mmCIF file with all atom_site columns, C-alpha atoms in Angstrom:
data_model
loop_
_atom_site.group_PDB
_atom_site.id
_atom_site.type_symbol
_atom_site.label_atom_id
_atom_site.label_alt_id
_atom_site.label_comp_id
_atom_site.label_asym_id
_atom_site.label_entity_id
_atom_site.label_seq_id
_atom_site.pdbx_PDB_ins_code
_atom_site.Cartn_x
_atom_site.Cartn_y
_atom_site.Cartn_z
_atom_site.occupancy
_atom_site.B_iso_or_equiv
_atom_site.pdbx_formal_charge
_atom_site.auth_seq_id
_atom_site.auth_comp_id
_atom_site.auth_asym_id
_atom_site.auth_atom_id
_atom_site.pdbx_PDB_model_num
ATOM 1   C CA . VAL A 1 1   ? 110.560 92.499  123.439 1.00 67.00 ? 1   VAL A CA 1
ATOM 2   C CA . LYS A 1 2   ? 108.863 94.466  126.212 1.00 77.00 ? 2   LYS A CA 1
ATOM 3   C CA . ASN A 1 3   ? 107.433 97.952  125.396 1.00 74.00 ? 3   ASN A CA 1
ATOM 4   C CA . SER A 1 4   ? 104.870 99.975  127.229 1.00 80.00 ? 4   SER A CA 1
ATOM 5   C CA . GLU A 1 5   ? 102.006 98.882  124.877 1.00 82.00 ? 5   GLU A CA 1
ATOM 6   C CA . ARG A 1 6   ? 102.817 95.067  125.093 1.00 81.00 ? 6   ARG A CA 1
ATOM 7   C CA . LEU A 1 7   ? 103.073 95.430  128.910 1.00 85.00 ? 7   LEU A CA 1
ATOM 8   C CA . LYS A 1 8   ? 99.373  96.329  128.892 1.00 90.00 ? 8   LYS A CA 1
ATOM 9   C CA . GLY A 1 9   ? 98.231  92.894  127.693 1.00 91.00 ? 9   GLY A CA 1
ATOM 10  C CA . TRP A 1 10  ? 101.013 90.438  128.527 1.00 90.00 ? 10  TRP A CA 1
ATOM 11  C CA . HIS A 1 11  ? 102.954 89.160  131.453 1.00 91.00 ? 11  HIS A CA 1
ATOM 12  C CA . TYR A 1 12  ? 106.688 88.458  130.855 1.00 90.00 ? 12  TYR A CA 1
ATOM 13  C CA . SER A 1 13  ? 108.849 85.869  132.245 1.00 91.00 ? 13  SER A CA 1
ATOM 14  C CA . ASP A 1 14  ? 112.560 86.620  133.365 1.00 90.00 ? 14  ASP A CA 1
ATOM 15  C CA . ALA A 1 15  ? 114.847 86.840  130.234 1.00 87.00 ? 15  ALA A CA 1
ATOM 16  C CA . ILE A 1 16  ? 115.711 83.409  128.885 1.00 88.00 ? 16  ILE A CA 1
ATOM 17  C CA . THR A 1 17  ? 118.578 84.515  126.622 1.00 85.00 ? 17  THR A CA 1
ATOM 18  C CA . GLU A 1 18  ? 119.633 87.499  124.555 1.00 87.00 ? 18  GLU A CA 1
ATOM 19  C CA . THR A 1 19  ? 119.801 87.986  120.762 1.00 85.00 ? 19  THR A CA 1
ATOM 20  C CA . ALA A 1 20  ? 121.847 90.499  118.712 1.00 90.00 ? 20  ALA A CA 1
ATOM 21  C CA . VAL A 1 21  ? 119.623 93.004  116.847 1.00 91.00 ? 21  VAL A CA 1
ATOM 22  C CA . GLY A 1 22  ? 121.085 95.440  114.321 1.00 94.00 ? 22  GLY A CA 1
ATOM 23  C CA . LEU A 1 23  ? 120.836 96.598  110.735 1.00 96.00 ? 23  LEU A CA 1
ATOM 24  C CA . TRP A 1 24  ? 120.961 94.451  107.650 1.00 97.00 ? 24  TRP A CA 1
ATOM 25  C CA . VAL A 1 25  ? 122.318 96.567  104.745 1.00 98.00 ? 25  VAL A CA 1
ATOM 26  C CA . ARG A 1 26  ? 123.736 96.072  101.340 1.00 98.00 ? 26  ARG A CA 1
ATOM 27  C CA . THR A 1 27  ? 127.643 95.636  101.182 1.00 97.00 ? 27  THR A CA 1
ATOM 28  C CA . THR A 1 28  ? 127.916 99.150  99.602  1.00 97.00 ? 28  THR A CA 1
ATOM 29  C CA . PHE A 1 29  ? 126.621 100.719 102.725 1.00 97.00 ? 29  PHE A CA 1
ATOM 30  C CA . ASN A 1 30  ? 129.562 102.410 104.581 1.00 95.00 ? 30  ASN A CA 1
ATOM 31  C CA . GLN A 1 31  ? 127.906 104.678 107.145 1.00 94.00 ? 31  GLN A CA 1
ATOM 32  C CA . SER A 1 32  ? 128.280 104.547 110.849 1.00 93.00 ? 32  SER A CA 1
ATOM 33  C CA . ILE A 1 33  ? 125.035 104.351 112.694 1.00 96.00 ? 33  ILE A CA 1
ATOM 34  C CA . THR A 1 34  ? 125.348 105.445 116.243 1.00 95.00 ? 34  THR A CA 1
ATOM 35  C CA . ASP A 1 35  ? 122.194 107.329 116.954 1.00 94.00 ? 35  ASP A CA 1
ATOM 36  C CA . TYR A 1 36  ? 118.496 107.224 115.726 1.00 96.00 ? 36  TYR A CA 1
ATOM 37  C CA . GLU A 1 37  ? 119.054 110.587 113.958 1.00 95.00 ? 37  GLU A CA 1
ATOM 38  C CA . HIS A 1 38  ? 121.770 108.882 111.643 1.00 96.00 ? 38  HIS A CA 1
ATOM 39  C CA . LEU A 1 39  ? 118.835 106.805 110.216 1.00 97.00 ? 39  LEU A CA 1
ATOM 40  C CA . GLY A 1 40  ? 116.967 109.969 108.962 1.00 96.00 ? 40  GLY A CA 1
ATOM 41  C CA . PRO A 1 41  ? 118.064 109.923 105.368 1.00 96.00 ? 41  PRO A CA 1
ATOM 42  C CA . TYR A 1 42  ? 117.283 106.195 104.955 1.00 97.00 ? 42  TYR A CA 1
ATOM 43  C CA . LEU A 1 43  ? 114.269 104.093 104.250 1.00 98.00 ? 43  LEU A CA 1
ATOM 44  C CA . ILE A 1 44  ? 114.422 101.327 106.967 1.00 97.00 ? 44  ILE A CA 1
ATOM 45  C CA . GLY A 1 45  ? 112.530 98.112  106.840 1.00 97.00 ? 45  GLY A CA 1
ATOM 46  C CA . VAL A 1 46  ? 110.620 96.963  109.917 1.00 96.00 ? 46  VAL A CA 1
ATOM 47  C CA . SER A 1 47  ? 108.754 93.936  110.667 1.00 93.00 ? 47  SER A CA 1
ATOM 48  C CA . ARG A 1 48  ? 104.911 94.741  111.354 1.00 89.00 ? 48  ARG A CA 1
ATOM 49  C CA . TYR A 1 49  ? 104.710 91.917  114.042 1.00 82.00 ? 49  TYR A CA 1
ATOM 50  C CA . THR A 1 50  ? 108.053 92.700  115.828 1.00 83.00 ? 50  THR A CA 1
ATOM 51  C CA . SER A 1 51  ? 108.508 94.736  118.818 1.00 80.00 ? 51  SER A CA 1
ATOM 52  C CA . TYR A 1 52  ? 111.916 96.373  118.961 1.00 83.00 ? 52  TYR A CA 1
ATOM 53  C CA . GLY A 1 53  ? 111.613 97.909  122.396 1.00 80.00 ? 53  GLY A CA 1
ATOM 54  C CA . GLN A 1 54  ? 110.611 101.013 124.064 1.00 83.00 ? 54  GLN A CA 1
ATOM 55  C CA . GLU A 1 55  ? 113.583 103.035 122.854 1.00 89.00 ? 55  GLU A CA 1
ATOM 56  C CA . PHE A 1 56  ? 112.638 102.175 119.299 1.00 90.00 ? 56  PHE A CA 1
ATOM 57  C CA . GLU A 1 57  ? 109.122 103.273 119.986 1.00 89.00 ? 57  GLU A CA 1
ATOM 58  C CA . ASP A 1 58  ? 110.354 106.508 121.281 1.00 92.00 ? 58  ASP A CA 1
ATOM 59  C CA . ASN A 1 59  ? 112.442 107.331 118.376 1.00 95.00 ? 59  ASN A CA 1
ATOM 60  C CA . LYS A 1 60  ? 110.751 105.643 115.397 1.00 94.00 ? 60  LYS A CA 1
ATOM 61  C CA . HIS A 1 61  ? 109.646 109.245 114.207 1.00 95.00 ? 61  HIS A CA 1
ATOM 62  C CA . ARG A 1 62  ? 113.206 110.122 113.335 1.00 95.00 ? 62  ARG A CA 1
ATOM 63  C CA . PHE A 1 63  ? 113.354 108.005 110.207 1.00 96.00 ? 63  PHE A CA 1
ATOM 64  C CA . ARG A 1 64  ? 111.118 106.742 107.342 1.00 97.00 ? 64  ARG A CA 1
ATOM 65  C CA . LYS A 1 65  ? 109.918 103.142 107.800 1.00 97.00 ? 65  LYS A CA 1
ATOM 66  C CA . ALA A 1 66  ? 108.718 100.436 105.296 1.00 97.00 ? 66  ALA A CA 1
ATOM 67  C CA . GLU A 1 67  ? 106.784 97.653  106.828 1.00 96.00 ? 67  GLU A CA 1
ATOM 68  C CA . PHE A 1 68  ? 107.167 94.019  105.940 1.00 95.00 ? 68  PHE A CA 1
ATOM 69  C CA . VAL A 1 69  ? 105.262 90.893  107.224 1.00 92.00 ? 69  VAL A CA 1
ATOM 70  C CA . ARG A 1 70  ? 106.860 87.566  105.846 1.00 85.00 ? 70  ARG A CA 1
ATOM 71  C CA . GLU A 1 71  ? 110.037 86.155  106.997 1.00 76.00 ? 71  GLU A CA 1
ATOM 72  C CA . GLY A 1 72  ? 112.752 87.062  104.506 1.00 89.00 ? 72  GLY A CA 1
ATOM 73  C CA . GLN A 1 73  ? 110.798 89.757  102.922 1.00 95.00 ? 73  GLN A CA 1
ATOM 74  C CA . GLY A 1 74  ? 113.343 92.341  104.567 1.00 96.00 ? 74  GLY A CA 1
ATOM 75  C CA . PHE A 1 75  ? 116.196 90.722  102.518 1.00 97.00 ? 75  PHE A CA 1
ATOM 76  C CA . VAL A 1 76  ? 114.162 90.840  99.280  1.00 96.00 ? 76  VAL A CA 1
ATOM 77  C CA . MET A 1 77  ? 113.379 94.432  99.697  1.00 97.00 ? 77  MET A CA 1
ATOM 78  C CA . LEU A 1 78  ? 116.986 95.274  100.586 1.00 97.00 ? 78  LEU A CA 1
ATOM 79  C CA . ILE A 1 79  ? 118.445 93.339  97.596  1.00 97.00 ? 79  ILE A CA 1
ATOM 80  C CA . GLU A 1 80  ? 116.089 94.726  95.181  1.00 97.00 ? 80  GLU A CA 1
ATOM 81  C CA . GLY A 1 81  ? 116.906 98.340  96.416  1.00 97.00 ? 81  GLY A CA 1
ATOM 82  C CA . ARG A 1 82  ? 113.503 99.080  97.864  1.00 97.00 ? 82  ARG A CA 1
ATOM 83  C CA . ILE A 1 83  ? 114.902 99.940  101.331 1.00 98.00 ? 83  ILE A CA 1
ATOM 84  C CA . ASP A 1 84  ? 118.314 100.994 102.497 1.00 98.00 ? 84  ASP A CA 1
ATOM 85  C CA . GLY A 1 85  ? 118.338 98.362  105.449 1.00 97.00 ? 85  GLY A CA 1
ATOM 86  C CA . PHE A 1 86  ? 116.121 96.747  107.825 1.00 97.00 ? 86  PHE A CA 1
ATOM 87  C CA . ILE A 1 87  ? 116.182 96.016  111.547 1.00 95.00 ? 87  ILE A CA 1
ATOM 88  C CA . GLY A 1 88  ? 116.735 92.324  112.246 1.00 93.00 ? 88  GLY A CA 1
ATOM 89  C CA . ASP A 1 89  ? 118.107 89.569  114.372 1.00 91.00 ? 89  ASP A CA 1
ATOM 90  C CA . LYS A 1 90  ? 121.627 88.514  113.603 1.00 93.00 ? 90  LYS A CA 1
ATOM 91  C CA . GLY A 1 91  ? 121.133 84.779  114.133 1.00 89.00 ? 91  GLY A CA 1
ATOM 92  C CA . ILE A 1 92  ? 117.935 84.534  112.225 1.00 89.00 ? 92  ILE A CA 1
ATOM 93  C CA . GLY A 1 93  ? 119.257 86.498  109.448 1.00 94.00 ? 93  GLY A CA 1
ATOM 94  C CA . GLU A 1 94  ? 122.356 84.352  109.110 1.00 94.00 ? 94  GLU A CA 1
ATOM 95  C CA . TYR A 1 95  ? 120.064 81.376  109.146 1.00 93.00 ? 95  TYR A CA 1
ATOM 96  C CA . TYR A 1 96  ? 118.000 82.746  106.358 1.00 93.00 ? 96  TYR A CA 1
ATOM 97  C CA . LEU A 1 97  ? 121.156 83.695  104.341 1.00 95.00 ? 97  LEU A CA 1
ATOM 98  C CA . SER A 1 98  ? 122.338 80.027  104.589 1.00 95.00 ? 98  SER A CA 1
ATOM 99  C CA . ARG A 1 99  ? 119.278 79.019  102.724 1.00 94.00 ? 99  ARG A CA 1
ATOM 100 C CA . HIS A 1 100 ? 119.851 81.851  99.990  1.00 95.00 ? 100 HIS A CA 1
ATOM 101 C CA . GLN A 1 101 ? 123.481 81.657  99.463  1.00 94.00 ? 101 GLN A CA 1
ATOM 102 C CA . ASN A 1 102 ? 123.421 83.849  96.517  1.00 95.00 ? 102 ASN A CA 1
ATOM 103 C CA . TRP A 1 103 ? 122.637 86.725  98.681  1.00 96.00 ? 103 TRP A CA 1
ATOM 104 C CA . GLN A 1 104 ? 125.441 86.288  101.130 1.00 95.00 ? 104 GLN A CA 1
ATOM 105 C CA . SER A 1 105 ? 127.855 88.486  99.156  1.00 97.00 ? 105 SER A CA 1
ATOM 106 C CA . LYS A 1 106 ? 125.177 91.350  98.863  1.00 97.00 ? 106 LYS A CA 1
ATOM 107 C CA . VAL A 1 107 ? 124.446 92.064  102.275 1.00 98.00 ? 107 VAL A CA 1
ATOM 108 C CA . TYR A 1 108 ? 125.888 92.218  105.872 1.00 97.00 ? 108 TYR A CA 1
ATOM 109 C CA . PHE A 1 109 ? 124.866 92.803  109.433 1.00 96.00 ? 109 PHE A CA 1
ATOM 110 C CA . LEU A 1 110 ? 125.805 96.066  110.899 1.00 96.00 ? 110 LEU A CA 1
ATOM 111 C CA . ASP A 1 111 ? 126.165 95.981  114.675 1.00 92.00 ? 111 ASP A CA 1
ATOM 112 C CA . THR A 1 112 ? 124.962 99.362  116.061 1.00 92.00 ? 112 THR A CA 1
ATOM 113 C CA . PRO A 1 113 ? 124.547 100.745 119.553 1.00 91.00 ? 113 PRO A CA 1
ATOM 114 C CA . ILE A 1 114 ? 121.175 101.897 118.909 1.00 92.00 ? 114 ILE A CA 1
ATOM 115 C CA . PHE A 1 115 ? 119.920 98.318  119.002 1.00 87.00 ? 115 PHE A CA 1
ATOM 116 C CA . PRO A 1 116 ? 121.438 96.687  122.183 1.00 80.00 ? 116 PRO A CA 1
ATOM 117 C CA . ASN A 1 117 ? 121.321 92.818  122.609 1.00 83.00 ? 117 ASN A CA 1
ATOM 118 C CA . THR A 1 118 ? 117.670 92.099  123.201 1.00 80.00 ? 118 THR A CA 1
ATOM 119 C CA . PRO A 1 119 ? 116.310 89.869  125.878 1.00 84.00 ? 119 PRO A CA 1
ATOM 120 C CA . LEU A 1 120 ? 113.889 87.243  124.970 1.00 83.00 ? 120 LEU A CA 1
ATOM 121 C CA . HIS A 1 121 ? 111.095 86.155  127.252 1.00 85.00 ? 121 HIS A CA 1
ATOM 122 C CA . MET A 1 122 ? 108.148 83.662  127.490 1.00 87.00 ? 122 MET A CA 1
ATOM 123 C CA . VAL A 1 123 ? 104.925 85.690  127.615 1.00 90.00 ? 123 VAL A CA 1
ATOM 124 C CA . CYS A 1 124 ? 101.222 84.981  128.384 1.00 91.00 ? 124 CYS A CA 1
ATOM 125 C CA . GLU A 1 125 ? 98.151  87.068  128.017 1.00 93.00 ? 125 GLU A CA 1
ATOM 126 C CA . LYS A 1 126 ? 96.871  88.767  131.271 1.00 93.00 ? 126 LYS A CA 1
ATOM 127 C CA . THR A 1 127 ? 93.343  87.452  130.482 1.00 94.00 ? 127 THR A CA 1
ATOM 128 C CA . ASN A 1 128 ? 94.597  84.031  131.129 1.00 93.00 ? 128 ASN A CA 1
ATOM 129 C CA . SER A 1 129 ? 93.715  83.399  134.787 1.00 94.00 ? 129 SER A CA 1
ATOM 130 C CA . ASP A 1 130 ? 96.636  80.884  135.362 1.00 94.00 ? 130 ASP A CA 1
ATOM 131 C CA . CYS A 1 131 ? 99.170  83.242  133.682 1.00 92.00 ? 131 CYS A CA 1
ATOM 132 C CA . LEU A 1 132 ? 100.924 84.348  136.633 1.00 93.00 ? 132 LEU A CA 1
ATOM 133 C CA . LYS A 1 133 ? 101.113 80.930  137.943 1.00 94.00 ? 133 LYS A CA 1
ATOM 134 C CA . HIS A 1 134 ? 102.756 79.700  134.750 1.00 92.00 ? 134 HIS A CA 1
ATOM 135 C CA . ILE A 1 135 ? 105.303 82.488  134.688 1.00 92.00 ? 135 ILE A CA 1
ATOM 136 C CA . THR A 1 136 ? 106.207 81.994  138.207 1.00 93.00 ? 136 THR A CA 1
ATOM 137 C CA . GLN A 1 137 ? 106.777 78.104  137.645 1.00 93.00 ? 137 GLN A CA 1
ATOM 138 C CA . PHE A 1 138 ? 108.678 78.949  134.417 1.00 91.00 ? 138 PHE A CA 1
ATOM 139 C CA . ASN A 1 139 ? 110.907 81.513  136.301 1.00 92.00 ? 139 ASN A CA 1
ATOM 140 C CA . LEU A 1 140 ? 111.916 78.928  138.826 1.00 93.00 ? 140 LEU A CA 1
ATOM 141 C CA . ALA A 1 141 ? 112.643 76.372  136.296 1.00 92.00 ? 141 ALA A CA 1
ATOM 142 C CA . LEU A 1 142 ? 114.731 78.816  134.402 1.00 90.00 ? 142 LEU A CA 1
ATOM 143 C CA . LYS A 1 143 ? 116.525 79.788  137.633 1.00 90.00 ? 143 LYS A CA 1
ATOM 144 C CA . ARG A 1 144 ? 117.303 76.074  138.312 1.00 90.00 ? 144 ARG A CA 1
ATOM 145 C CA . HIS A 1 145 ? 118.556 75.605  134.683 1.00 88.00 ? 145 HIS A CA 1
ATOM 146 C CA . LYS A 1 146 ? 120.848 78.651  135.095 1.00 85.00 ? 146 LYS A CA 1
ATOM 147 C CA . GLY A 1 147 ? 122.137 77.181  138.412 1.00 86.00 ? 147 GLY A CA 1
ATOM 148 C CA . GLU A 1 148 ? 120.757 79.915  140.416 1.00 82.00 ? 148 GLU A CA 1
ATOM 149 C CA . LEU A 1 149 ? 118.445 77.651  142.294 1.00 72.00 ? 149 LEU A CA 1
ATOM 150 C CA . THR A 1 150 ? 118.674 74.078  143.397 1.00 66.00 ? 150 THR A CA 1
ATOM 151 C CA . ALA A 1 151 ? 115.850 71.591  142.860 1.00 59.00 ? 151 ALA A CA 1
ATOM 152 C CA . ALA A 1 152 ? 114.789 72.278  146.442 1.00 59.00 ? 152 ALA A CA 1
ATOM 153 C CA . GLY A 1 153 ? 114.250 75.971  145.422 1.00 57.00 ? 153 GLY A CA 1
ATOM 154 C CA . ASN A 1 154 ? 117.294 77.306  147.544 1.00 57.00 ? 154 ASN A CA 1
#
């Protein structure tokens, strides 16, 4: 996900697709979260290696955070009651829960407008001298795949 810090070192392709991002919470959670300030009373899990976008960066001071690093660690922390929720991708979370079916009745995905659908991109480091060439070629292929261009480039 693009943010001002990542844009310093990476070139981004056009968006490939979008993914739903929201809060994974315990089934006992019954609050509506429509603004970052609503997260204030809660301890929210965030992945150390994930960018949640510039709006998140601008608002992360409004709530308490607990970092996790391993896939699935957010679910473990949530179910054990060490956090109140965690920011996560809906599809990846559903996949993870399909592998841990005993957790399915304990958590749910809370869709919230503070985390809009997130575009996914191919990236390459700006230090790579061929980076822009690769991004341009990728974008052309992506446009062809989406039917926005013919094979001749029109």
